[in-house]
Short mmCIF file of C-alpha atoms in Angstrom, two decimals:
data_model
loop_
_atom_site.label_atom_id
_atom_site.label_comp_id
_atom_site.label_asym_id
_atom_site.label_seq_id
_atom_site.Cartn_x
_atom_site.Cartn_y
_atom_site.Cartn_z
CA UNK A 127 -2.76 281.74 53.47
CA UNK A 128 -1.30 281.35 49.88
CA UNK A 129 -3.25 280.19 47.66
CA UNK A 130 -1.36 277.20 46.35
CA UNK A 131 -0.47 275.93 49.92
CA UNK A 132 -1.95 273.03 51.82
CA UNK A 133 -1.81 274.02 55.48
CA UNK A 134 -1.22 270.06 56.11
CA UNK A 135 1.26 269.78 53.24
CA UNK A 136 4.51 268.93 53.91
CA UNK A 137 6.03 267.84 57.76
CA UNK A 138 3.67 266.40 58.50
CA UNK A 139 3.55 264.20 55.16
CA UNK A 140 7.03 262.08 55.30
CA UNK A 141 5.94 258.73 55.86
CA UNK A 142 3.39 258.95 53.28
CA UNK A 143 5.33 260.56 50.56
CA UNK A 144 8.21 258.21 51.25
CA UNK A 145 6.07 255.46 50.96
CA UNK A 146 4.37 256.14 47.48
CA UNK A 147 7.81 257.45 45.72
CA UNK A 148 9.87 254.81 47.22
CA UNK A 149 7.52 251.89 47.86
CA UNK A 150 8.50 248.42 49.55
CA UNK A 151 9.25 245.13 47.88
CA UNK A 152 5.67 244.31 47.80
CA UNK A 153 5.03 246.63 44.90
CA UNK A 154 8.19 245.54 42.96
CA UNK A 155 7.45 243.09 39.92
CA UNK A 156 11.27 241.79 40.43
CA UNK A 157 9.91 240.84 43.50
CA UNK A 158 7.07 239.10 42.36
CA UNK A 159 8.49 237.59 39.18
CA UNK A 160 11.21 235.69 41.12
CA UNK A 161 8.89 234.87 44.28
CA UNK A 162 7.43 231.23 44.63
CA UNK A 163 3.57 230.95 43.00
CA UNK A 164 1.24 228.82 44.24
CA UNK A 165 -2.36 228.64 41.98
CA UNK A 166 -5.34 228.32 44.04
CA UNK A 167 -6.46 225.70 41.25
CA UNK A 168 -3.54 223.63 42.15
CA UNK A 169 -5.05 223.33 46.08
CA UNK A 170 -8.55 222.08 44.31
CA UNK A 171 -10.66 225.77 43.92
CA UNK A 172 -12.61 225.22 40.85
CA UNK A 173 -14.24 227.78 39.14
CA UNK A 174 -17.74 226.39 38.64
CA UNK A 175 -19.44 229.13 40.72
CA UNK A 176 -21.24 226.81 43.20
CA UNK A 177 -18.28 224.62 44.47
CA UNK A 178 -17.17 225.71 47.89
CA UNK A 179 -13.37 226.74 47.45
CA UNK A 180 -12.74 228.70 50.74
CA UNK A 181 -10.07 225.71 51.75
CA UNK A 182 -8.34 225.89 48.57
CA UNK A 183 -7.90 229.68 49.36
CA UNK A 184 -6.52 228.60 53.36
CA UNK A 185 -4.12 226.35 52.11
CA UNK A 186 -2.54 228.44 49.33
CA UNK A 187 -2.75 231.39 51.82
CA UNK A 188 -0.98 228.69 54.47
CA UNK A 189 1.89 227.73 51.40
CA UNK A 190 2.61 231.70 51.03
CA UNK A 191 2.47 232.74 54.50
CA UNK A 192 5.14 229.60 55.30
CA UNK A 193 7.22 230.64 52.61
CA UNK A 194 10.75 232.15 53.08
CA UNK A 195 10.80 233.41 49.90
CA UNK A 196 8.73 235.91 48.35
CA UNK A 197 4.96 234.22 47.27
CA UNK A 198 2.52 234.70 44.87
CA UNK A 199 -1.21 233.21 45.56
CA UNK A 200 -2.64 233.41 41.57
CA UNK A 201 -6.13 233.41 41.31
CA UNK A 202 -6.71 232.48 37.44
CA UNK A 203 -10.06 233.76 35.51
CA UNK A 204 -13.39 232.19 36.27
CA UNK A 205 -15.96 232.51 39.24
CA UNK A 206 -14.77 231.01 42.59
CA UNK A 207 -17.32 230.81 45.35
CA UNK A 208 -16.05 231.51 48.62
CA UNK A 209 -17.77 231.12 51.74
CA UNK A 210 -15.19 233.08 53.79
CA UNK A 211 -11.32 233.39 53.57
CA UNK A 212 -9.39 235.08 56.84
CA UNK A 213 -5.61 235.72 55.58
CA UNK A 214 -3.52 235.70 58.90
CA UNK A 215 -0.22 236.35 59.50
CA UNK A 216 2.41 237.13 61.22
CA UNK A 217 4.23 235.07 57.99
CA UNK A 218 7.70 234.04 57.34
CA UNK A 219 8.02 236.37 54.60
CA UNK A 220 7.32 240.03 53.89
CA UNK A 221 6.35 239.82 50.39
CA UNK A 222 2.95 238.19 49.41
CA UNK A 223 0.90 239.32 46.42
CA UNK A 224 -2.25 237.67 45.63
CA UNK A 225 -2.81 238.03 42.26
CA UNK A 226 -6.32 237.93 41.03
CA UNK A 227 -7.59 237.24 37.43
CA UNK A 228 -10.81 236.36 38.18
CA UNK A 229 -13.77 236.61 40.48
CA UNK A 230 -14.75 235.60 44.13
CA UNK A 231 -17.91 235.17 44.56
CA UNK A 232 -19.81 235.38 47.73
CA UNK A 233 -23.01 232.88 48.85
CA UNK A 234 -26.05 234.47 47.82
CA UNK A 235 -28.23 233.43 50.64
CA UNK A 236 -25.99 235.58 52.99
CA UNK A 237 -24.84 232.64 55.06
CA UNK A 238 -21.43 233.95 54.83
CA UNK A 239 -19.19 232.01 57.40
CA UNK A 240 -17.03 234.94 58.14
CA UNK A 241 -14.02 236.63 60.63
CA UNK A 242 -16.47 238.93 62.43
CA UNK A 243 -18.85 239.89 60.12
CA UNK A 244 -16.29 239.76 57.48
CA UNK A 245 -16.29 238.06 54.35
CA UNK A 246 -12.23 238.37 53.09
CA UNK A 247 -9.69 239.06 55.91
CA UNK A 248 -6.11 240.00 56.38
CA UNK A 249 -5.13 240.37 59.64
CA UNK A 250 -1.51 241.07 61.46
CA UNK A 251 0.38 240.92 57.98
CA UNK A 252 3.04 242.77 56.86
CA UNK A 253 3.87 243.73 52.69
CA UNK A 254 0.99 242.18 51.49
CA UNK A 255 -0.33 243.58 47.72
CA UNK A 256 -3.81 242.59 46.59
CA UNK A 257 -3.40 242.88 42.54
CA UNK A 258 -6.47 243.28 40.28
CA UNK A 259 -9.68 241.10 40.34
CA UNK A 260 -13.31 241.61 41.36
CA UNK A 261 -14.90 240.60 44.50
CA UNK A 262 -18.61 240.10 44.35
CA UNK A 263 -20.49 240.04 47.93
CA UNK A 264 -24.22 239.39 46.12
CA UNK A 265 -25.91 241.09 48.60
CA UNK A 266 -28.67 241.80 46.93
CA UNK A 267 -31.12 239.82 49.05
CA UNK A 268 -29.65 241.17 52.02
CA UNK A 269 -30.55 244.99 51.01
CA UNK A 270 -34.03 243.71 49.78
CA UNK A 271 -34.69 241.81 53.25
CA UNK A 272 -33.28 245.56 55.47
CA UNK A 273 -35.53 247.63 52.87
CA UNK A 274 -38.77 245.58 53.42
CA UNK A 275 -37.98 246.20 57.44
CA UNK A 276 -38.24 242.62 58.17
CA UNK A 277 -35.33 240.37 60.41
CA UNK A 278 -32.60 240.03 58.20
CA UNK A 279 -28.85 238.44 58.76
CA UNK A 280 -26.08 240.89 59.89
CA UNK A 281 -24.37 240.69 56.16
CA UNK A 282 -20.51 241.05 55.91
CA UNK A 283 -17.58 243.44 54.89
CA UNK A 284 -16.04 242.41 51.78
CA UNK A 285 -12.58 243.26 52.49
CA UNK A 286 -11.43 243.63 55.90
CA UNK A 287 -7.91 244.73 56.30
CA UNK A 288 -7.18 244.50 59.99
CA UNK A 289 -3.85 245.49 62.17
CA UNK A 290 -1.50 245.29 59.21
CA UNK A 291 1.14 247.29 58.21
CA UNK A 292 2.69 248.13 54.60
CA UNK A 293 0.07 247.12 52.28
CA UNK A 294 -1.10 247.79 48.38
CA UNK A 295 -4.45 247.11 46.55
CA UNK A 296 -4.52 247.80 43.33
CA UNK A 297 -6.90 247.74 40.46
CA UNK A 298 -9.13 245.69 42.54
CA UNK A 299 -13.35 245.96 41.82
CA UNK A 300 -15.84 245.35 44.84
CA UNK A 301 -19.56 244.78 43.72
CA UNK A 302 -22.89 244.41 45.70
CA UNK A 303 -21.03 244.11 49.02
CA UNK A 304 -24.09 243.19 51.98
CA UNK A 305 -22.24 245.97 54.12
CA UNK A 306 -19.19 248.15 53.67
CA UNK A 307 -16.86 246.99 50.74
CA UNK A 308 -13.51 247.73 52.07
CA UNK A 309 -12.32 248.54 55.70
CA UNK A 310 -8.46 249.51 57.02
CA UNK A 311 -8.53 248.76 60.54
CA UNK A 312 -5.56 249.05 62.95
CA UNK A 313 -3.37 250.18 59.99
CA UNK A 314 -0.43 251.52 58.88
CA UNK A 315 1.28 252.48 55.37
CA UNK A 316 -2.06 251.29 53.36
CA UNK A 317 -2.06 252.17 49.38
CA UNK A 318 -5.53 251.65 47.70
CA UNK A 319 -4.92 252.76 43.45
CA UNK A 320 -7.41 251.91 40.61
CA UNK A 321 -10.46 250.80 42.82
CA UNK A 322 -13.66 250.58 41.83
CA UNK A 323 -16.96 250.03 43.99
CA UNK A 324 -20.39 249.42 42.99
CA UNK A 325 -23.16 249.30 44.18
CA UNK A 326 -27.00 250.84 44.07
CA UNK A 327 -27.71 254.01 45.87
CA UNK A 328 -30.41 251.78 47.46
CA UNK A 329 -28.38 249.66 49.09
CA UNK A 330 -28.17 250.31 53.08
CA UNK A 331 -25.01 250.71 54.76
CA UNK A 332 -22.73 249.68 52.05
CA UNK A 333 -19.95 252.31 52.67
CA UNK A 334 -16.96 251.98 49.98
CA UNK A 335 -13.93 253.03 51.90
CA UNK A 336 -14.11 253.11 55.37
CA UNK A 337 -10.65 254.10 57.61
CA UNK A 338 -10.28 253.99 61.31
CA UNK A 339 -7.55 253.79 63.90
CA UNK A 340 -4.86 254.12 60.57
CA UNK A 341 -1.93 256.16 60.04
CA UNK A 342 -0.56 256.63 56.67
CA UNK A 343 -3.47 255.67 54.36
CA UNK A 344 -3.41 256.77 50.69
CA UNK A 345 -6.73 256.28 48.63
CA UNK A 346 -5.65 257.20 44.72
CA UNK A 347 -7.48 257.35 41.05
CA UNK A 348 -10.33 255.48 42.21
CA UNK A 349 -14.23 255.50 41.74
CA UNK A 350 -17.11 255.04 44.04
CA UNK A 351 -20.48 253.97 43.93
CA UNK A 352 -22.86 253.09 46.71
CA UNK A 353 -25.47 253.60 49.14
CA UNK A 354 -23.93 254.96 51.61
CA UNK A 355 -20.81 257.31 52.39
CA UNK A 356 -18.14 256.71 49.19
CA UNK A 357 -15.47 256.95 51.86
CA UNK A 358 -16.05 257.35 55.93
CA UNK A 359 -13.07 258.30 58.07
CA UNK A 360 -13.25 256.92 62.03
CA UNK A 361 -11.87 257.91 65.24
CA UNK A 362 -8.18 257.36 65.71
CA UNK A 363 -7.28 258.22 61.58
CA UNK A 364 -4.09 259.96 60.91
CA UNK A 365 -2.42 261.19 57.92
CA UNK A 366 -5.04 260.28 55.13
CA UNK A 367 -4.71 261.25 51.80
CA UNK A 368 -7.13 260.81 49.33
CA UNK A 369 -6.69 262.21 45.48
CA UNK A 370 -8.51 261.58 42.00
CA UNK A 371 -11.70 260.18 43.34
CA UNK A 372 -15.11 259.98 41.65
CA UNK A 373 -18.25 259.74 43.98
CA UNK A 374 -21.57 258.89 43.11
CA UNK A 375 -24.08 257.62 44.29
CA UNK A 376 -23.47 257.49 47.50
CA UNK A 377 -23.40 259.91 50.86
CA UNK A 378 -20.21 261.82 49.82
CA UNK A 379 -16.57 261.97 51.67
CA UNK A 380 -17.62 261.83 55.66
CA UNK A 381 -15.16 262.54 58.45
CA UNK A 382 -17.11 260.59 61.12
CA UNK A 383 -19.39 259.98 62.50
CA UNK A 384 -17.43 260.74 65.52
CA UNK A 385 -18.74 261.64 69.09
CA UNK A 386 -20.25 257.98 69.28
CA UNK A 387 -17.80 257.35 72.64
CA UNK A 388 -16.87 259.71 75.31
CA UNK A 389 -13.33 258.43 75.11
CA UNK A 390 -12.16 258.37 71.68
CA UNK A 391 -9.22 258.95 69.53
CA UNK A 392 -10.00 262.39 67.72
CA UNK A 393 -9.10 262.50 63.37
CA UNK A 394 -6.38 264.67 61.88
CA UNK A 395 -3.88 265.36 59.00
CA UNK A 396 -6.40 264.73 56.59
CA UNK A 397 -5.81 265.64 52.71
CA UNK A 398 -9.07 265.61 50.08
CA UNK A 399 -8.53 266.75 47.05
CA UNK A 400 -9.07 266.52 43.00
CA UNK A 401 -12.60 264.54 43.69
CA UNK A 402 -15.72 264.90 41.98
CA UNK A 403 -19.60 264.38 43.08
CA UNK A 404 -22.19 263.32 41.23
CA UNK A 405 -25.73 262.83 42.22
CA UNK A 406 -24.83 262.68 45.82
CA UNK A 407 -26.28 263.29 49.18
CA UNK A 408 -23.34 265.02 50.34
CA UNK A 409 -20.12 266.35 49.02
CA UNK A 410 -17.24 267.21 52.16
CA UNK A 411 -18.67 266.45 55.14
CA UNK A 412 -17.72 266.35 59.06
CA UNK A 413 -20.12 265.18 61.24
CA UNK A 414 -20.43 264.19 65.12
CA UNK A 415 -23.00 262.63 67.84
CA UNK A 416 -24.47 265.59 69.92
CA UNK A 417 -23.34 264.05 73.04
CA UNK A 418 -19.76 264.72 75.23
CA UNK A 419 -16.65 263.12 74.11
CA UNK A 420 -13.31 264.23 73.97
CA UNK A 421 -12.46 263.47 70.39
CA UNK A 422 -11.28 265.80 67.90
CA UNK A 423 -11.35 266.47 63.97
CA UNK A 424 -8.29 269.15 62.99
CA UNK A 425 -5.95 270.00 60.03
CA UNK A 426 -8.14 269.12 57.34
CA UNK A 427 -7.68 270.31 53.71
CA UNK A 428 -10.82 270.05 51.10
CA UNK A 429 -9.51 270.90 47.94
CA UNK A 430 -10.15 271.35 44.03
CA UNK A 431 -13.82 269.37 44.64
CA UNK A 432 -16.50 269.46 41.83
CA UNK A 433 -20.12 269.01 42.63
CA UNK A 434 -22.95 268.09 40.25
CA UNK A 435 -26.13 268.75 41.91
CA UNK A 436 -25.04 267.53 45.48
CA UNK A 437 -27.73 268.14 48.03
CA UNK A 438 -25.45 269.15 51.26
CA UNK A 439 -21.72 270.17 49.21
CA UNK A 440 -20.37 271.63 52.32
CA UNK A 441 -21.66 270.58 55.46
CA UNK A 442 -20.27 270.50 59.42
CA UNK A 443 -22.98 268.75 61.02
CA UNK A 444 -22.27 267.91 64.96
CA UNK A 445 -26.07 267.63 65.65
CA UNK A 446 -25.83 263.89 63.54
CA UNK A 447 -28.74 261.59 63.88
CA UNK A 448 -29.84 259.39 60.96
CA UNK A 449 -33.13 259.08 60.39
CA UNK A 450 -34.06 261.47 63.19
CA UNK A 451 -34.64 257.91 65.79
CA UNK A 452 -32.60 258.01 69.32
CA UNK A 453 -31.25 261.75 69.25
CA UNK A 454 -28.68 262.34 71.92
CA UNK A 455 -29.91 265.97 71.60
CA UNK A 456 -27.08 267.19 73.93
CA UNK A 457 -24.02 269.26 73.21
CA UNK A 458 -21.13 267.66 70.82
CA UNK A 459 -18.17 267.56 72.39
CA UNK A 460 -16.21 267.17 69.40
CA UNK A 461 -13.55 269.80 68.46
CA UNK A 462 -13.64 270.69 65.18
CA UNK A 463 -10.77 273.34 64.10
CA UNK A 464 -8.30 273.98 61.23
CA UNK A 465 -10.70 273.08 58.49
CA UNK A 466 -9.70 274.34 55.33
CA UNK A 467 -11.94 274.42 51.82
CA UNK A 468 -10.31 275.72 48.53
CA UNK A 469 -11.42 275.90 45.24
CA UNK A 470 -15.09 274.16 45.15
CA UNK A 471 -17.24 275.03 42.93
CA UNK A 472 -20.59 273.20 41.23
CA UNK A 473 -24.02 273.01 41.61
CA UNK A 474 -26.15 272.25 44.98
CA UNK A 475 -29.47 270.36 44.90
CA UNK A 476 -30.85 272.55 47.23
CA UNK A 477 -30.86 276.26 48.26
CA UNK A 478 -28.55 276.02 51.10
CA UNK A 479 -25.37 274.71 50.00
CA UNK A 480 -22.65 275.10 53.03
CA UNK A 481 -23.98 274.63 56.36
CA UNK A 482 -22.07 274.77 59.24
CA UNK A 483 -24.19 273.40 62.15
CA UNK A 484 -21.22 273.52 65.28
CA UNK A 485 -21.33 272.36 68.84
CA UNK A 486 -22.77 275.24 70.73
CA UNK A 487 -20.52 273.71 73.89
CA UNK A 488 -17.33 274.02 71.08
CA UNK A 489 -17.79 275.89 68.42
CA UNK A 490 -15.86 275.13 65.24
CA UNK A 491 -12.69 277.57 64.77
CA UNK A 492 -10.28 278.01 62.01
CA UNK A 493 -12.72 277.84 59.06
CA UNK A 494 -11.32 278.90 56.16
CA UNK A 495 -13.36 279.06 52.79
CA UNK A 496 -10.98 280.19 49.82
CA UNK A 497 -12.41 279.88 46.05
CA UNK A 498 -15.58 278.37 46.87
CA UNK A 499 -18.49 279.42 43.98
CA UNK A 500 -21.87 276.98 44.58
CA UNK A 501 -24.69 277.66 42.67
CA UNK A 502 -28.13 276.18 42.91
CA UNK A 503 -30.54 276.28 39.91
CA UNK A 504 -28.53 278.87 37.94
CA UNK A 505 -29.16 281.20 40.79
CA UNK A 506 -26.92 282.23 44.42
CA UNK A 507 -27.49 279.29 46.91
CA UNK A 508 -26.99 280.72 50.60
CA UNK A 509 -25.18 279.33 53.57
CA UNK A 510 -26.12 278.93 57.09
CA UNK A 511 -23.89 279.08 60.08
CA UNK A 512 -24.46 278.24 63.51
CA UNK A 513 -21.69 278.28 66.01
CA UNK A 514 -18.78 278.73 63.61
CA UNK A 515 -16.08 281.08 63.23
CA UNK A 516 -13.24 281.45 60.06
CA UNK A 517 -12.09 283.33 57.73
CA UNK A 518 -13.47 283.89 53.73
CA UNK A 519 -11.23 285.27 50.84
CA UNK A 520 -11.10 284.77 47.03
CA UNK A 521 -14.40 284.58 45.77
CA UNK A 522 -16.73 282.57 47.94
CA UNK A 523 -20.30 282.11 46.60
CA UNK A 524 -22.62 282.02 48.39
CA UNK A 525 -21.25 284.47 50.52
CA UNK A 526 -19.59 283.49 53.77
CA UNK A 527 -21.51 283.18 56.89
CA UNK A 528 -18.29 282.89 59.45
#
């Protein structure tokens, strides 16, 4: 394999590249400057911080979805509470930015009257661009009540983007979200540019990014912090791209966890690359329920990753269980295959740095490590294999195990 080459570059990359070099009329600011605007002020949000504006939100929403023309929803600066907003479509037009200056704000007591376990929705829309702004989920008493181990409300999603196709966020920031921050569900053609997350390390099951059942997602120049995976890829992803990302804290980039159902849509075409960890549990990971299922993870490409003091910087784990409770403690029947890993290098928190722990029923195959040099306190770290098989060239430290 040549060094330069992405074995999942190219064919198999035309929607996406078409998409970000020739992107639809949501993204052009023609578009928006000659579309109709409608101020969520003008509908009666106020931006006091306490006063309930989630109607405000549904009827601009209602006024931009009903529009023939291209529509802007403006969201000027200030601190709007919103108890829940679910953005629905199909809508008359294919050209909706919501433009957002200022903050929304979620309750603080966790009473948030959501889609689902979701705080803000869009669901079955088409060319819809989310522009700047910060949404805050205050979920602070949520983590505090799951930490202390006592009976706590479910919490919500931030950002749910559900069976849409042809959709931007940009420069948008997600703080203290109760559980993930962002999800692309039932997708296809998503951009996410510019985004920031933030949250504690300490806070439970916040991932930032999470993808499943989406073809065609692009996740670009963005950072990451939170207490859980930075971004988690599901069952049923295709054609993911993900470049220029910083992670930390959190639990790293995580295909999976997959092997949850016996029947499931298996991951592939999946780009990483240009990404840096910091202070992270994990750096590039796969991982799957040890338990049968016919779903797959194939044609992935890790590449040009950085890791600064990353416990687990490489790791294939299909014997997954969290917080060793309710093992399946069978064999995964996951395939995982065409996994590629070029030019990593940093430092590892601990001694073993790549670990490949593979299904014994189906091994991993296709392994390839090219460029890798992990180090852990100044000295060699080591690797561990079990039930792997690859290849190893350039200079690969520690030394290969496949």
């Amino acid at each position: 394999m040549a060094s330069t080459k992405s074995p999942n570059k190219g064919a198999v990359w035309p929607n996406c590249s078409n998409y970000l070099s020739n992107p639809s009329p949501m993204t052009s600011w023609t578009a928006y400057a000659a579309s109709v605007q409608y101020n969520v002020v003008s509908f009666g949000a106020k931006a006091d911080d306490k006063t309930d504006s989630s109607k405000a939100f549904q009827s601009a929403w209602a006024s931009a979805c009903g529009s023939m023309r291209a529509a802007t929803i403006y969201v000027p600066r200030g601190r709007f509470l919103v108890r829940s907003a679910s953005f629905k479509g199909p809508c008359k037009n294919l050209a909706i930015t919501v433009r957002i200056d200022g903050t929304l704000v979620a309750p603080s007591n966790c009473n948030v009257n959501g889609d689902a376990g979701n705080w803000i929705v869009f669901r079955h829309v088409i060319g819809v661009s989310v522009i700047g702004g910060t949404l805050d989920g205050q979920g602070m008493g949520l983590w505090a009540c799951k930490l202390s181990g006592k009976s706590c409300p479910s919490g919500a999603t931030n950002l749910m983007i559900s069976n849409s196709e042809n959709i931007l966020v940009s420069g948008l920031s997600s703080l203290n979200s109760q559980m993930f921050h962002i999800v692309v569900s039932g997708c296809q053609n998503v951009k996410m540019q510019g985004v920031k997350v933030s949250n504690p390390g300490t806070s439970p099951n916040t991932d930032g990014i999470h993808i499943t059942a989406s073809t065609g997602v692009t996740i670009l120049n963005s950072k990451i912090g939170t207490g859980d995976d930075c971004v988690s890829i599901g069952p049923g992803t295709n054609n993911l791209w993900i470049e220029n990302i910083a992670c930390g804290p959190g639990h790293g980039i995580s295909i999976g966890s997959l092997g949850q159902d016996q029947e499931e849509d298996g991951v592939q075409n999946v780009t990483v690359k240009t990404v840096t960890f910091t202070g992270t549990q994990n750096g590039l990971r796969i991982k799957s329920w040890a338990r049968p299922s016919n779903g797959f993870a194939r044609n992935i490409l890790f590449q040009h990753a950085i890791m600064n003091n990353v416990q687990n910087p490489i790791i294939i784990d299909q014997n997954y269980c969290p917080d060793n409770s309710g093992c399946p403690t069978q064999a995964s029947g996951v395939r995982v295959s065409d996994v590629t890993y070029q030019d990593i290098y940093g430092t590892s928190a601990t001694l073993v740095a790549v670990k490949f722990d593979c299904s014994s029923k189906y091994p991993c195959t296709a392994i390839r490590m090219q460029d890798v040099k992990l180090t852990y306190w100044n000295q060699l770290a080591t690797a561990s294999c079990a039930h792997a098989d690859g290849t190893a060239s350039g200079l690969v430290q520690p030394s290969s195990c496949l």
